[in-house]
Coordinates of C-alpha atoms in Angstrom, one line a residue:
D16 CA -10.9 9.6 36.9
L17 CA -12.8 7.2 34.4
D18 CA -16.4 9.3 35.2
T19 CA -14.6 12.8 33.7
A20 CA -15.3 12.6 30.1
N21 CA -13.0 11.7 26.7
L22 CA -10.6 10.1 31.2
G23 CA -10.0 14.0 30.8
L24 CA -7.5 13.6 27.4
L25 CA -9.1 14.9 25.0
P26 CA -11.3 17.8 25.1
A27 CA -15.4 17.3 24.4
S28 CA -15.2 20.4 22.3
G29 CA -12.6 19.0 19.9
G30 CA -8.5 18.9 19.9
T31 CA -5.5 17.1 18.5
M32 CA -3.9 14.0 19.5
T33 CA -0.7 13.0 18.4
G34 CA 0.7 9.5 18.9
V35 CA 1.8 6.7 16.0
L36 CA -1.5 4.5 15.9
A37 CA 0.0 0.5 15.4
A38 CA -1.1 -2.9 15.3
S39 CA 0.4 -6.1 14.2
S40 CA 1.2 -6.7 10.5
G41 CA -1.9 -9.1 10.6
S42 CA -2.7 -10.9 6.9
A43 CA -4.8 -10.9 4.9
S44 CA -7.0 -14.4 6.3
A45 CA -6.0 -12.4 9.5
P46 CA -6.9 -8.5 9.1
S47 CA -5.5 -7.0 12.2
L48 CA -8.1 -4.1 11.2
N49 CA -10.6 -5.1 10.8
F50 CA -15.0 -3.6 11.1
G51 CA -16.1 -6.9 13.0
D52 CA -15.6 -9.7 10.6
S53 CA -12.8 -11.3 11.3
T54 CA -11.6 -11.4 7.8
T55 CA -12.4 -8.7 6.8
G56 CA -10.1 -5.2 6.4
L57 CA -6.5 -3.9 6.6
F58 CA -3.4 -5.4 7.2
R59 CA 0.7 -5.0 6.2
K60 CA 2.0 -7.1 3.5
G61 CA 4.4 -5.9 3.4
A62 CA 7.6 -3.4 4.1
N63 CA 5.0 0.3 2.6
I64 CA 2.7 -2.5 1.4
L65 CA -1.2 -1.6 2.1
G66 CA -2.9 -4.9 1.6
F67 CA -7.2 -4.9 2.2
S68 CA -9.0 -8.7 3.0
S69 CA -13.2 -10.1 2.5
G70 CA -13.6 -14.0 3.9
G71 CA -9.7 -13.9 4.0
T72 CA -9.0 -13.5 1.1
E73 CA -6.5 -10.2 0.2
R74 CA -9.0 -8.5 -2.7
L75 CA -6.2 -5.2 -3.4
L76 CA -2.7 -4.3 -2.8
M77 CA -2.2 -0.3 -2.3
D78 CA 2.2 0.9 -3.0
A79 CA 4.3 2.8 -4.4
N80 CA 2.7 2.5 -7.4
G81 CA -0.7 2.1 -7.2
L82 CA -3.3 0.5 -6.5
T83 CA -3.2 -3.2 -7.6
V84 CA -6.1 -5.0 -7.7
Q85 CA -7.0 -9.1 -6.8
A86 CA -8.8 -10.8 -9.1

């Protein structure tokens, strides 16, 4: 029912959601997770590598070795 708070999926008092949030891999120029700016956000650089971009340019990477800042 569309008139039910949270569509009846989670009580207003709180709760736990389960499952996996999945998104496409994206790229530095078109990150799959962005904040209203289609060229700034997070993307999957490769297996186990998370990339961050701004202005369509890769700015930093996070992988098993830590954080790498791109100049």
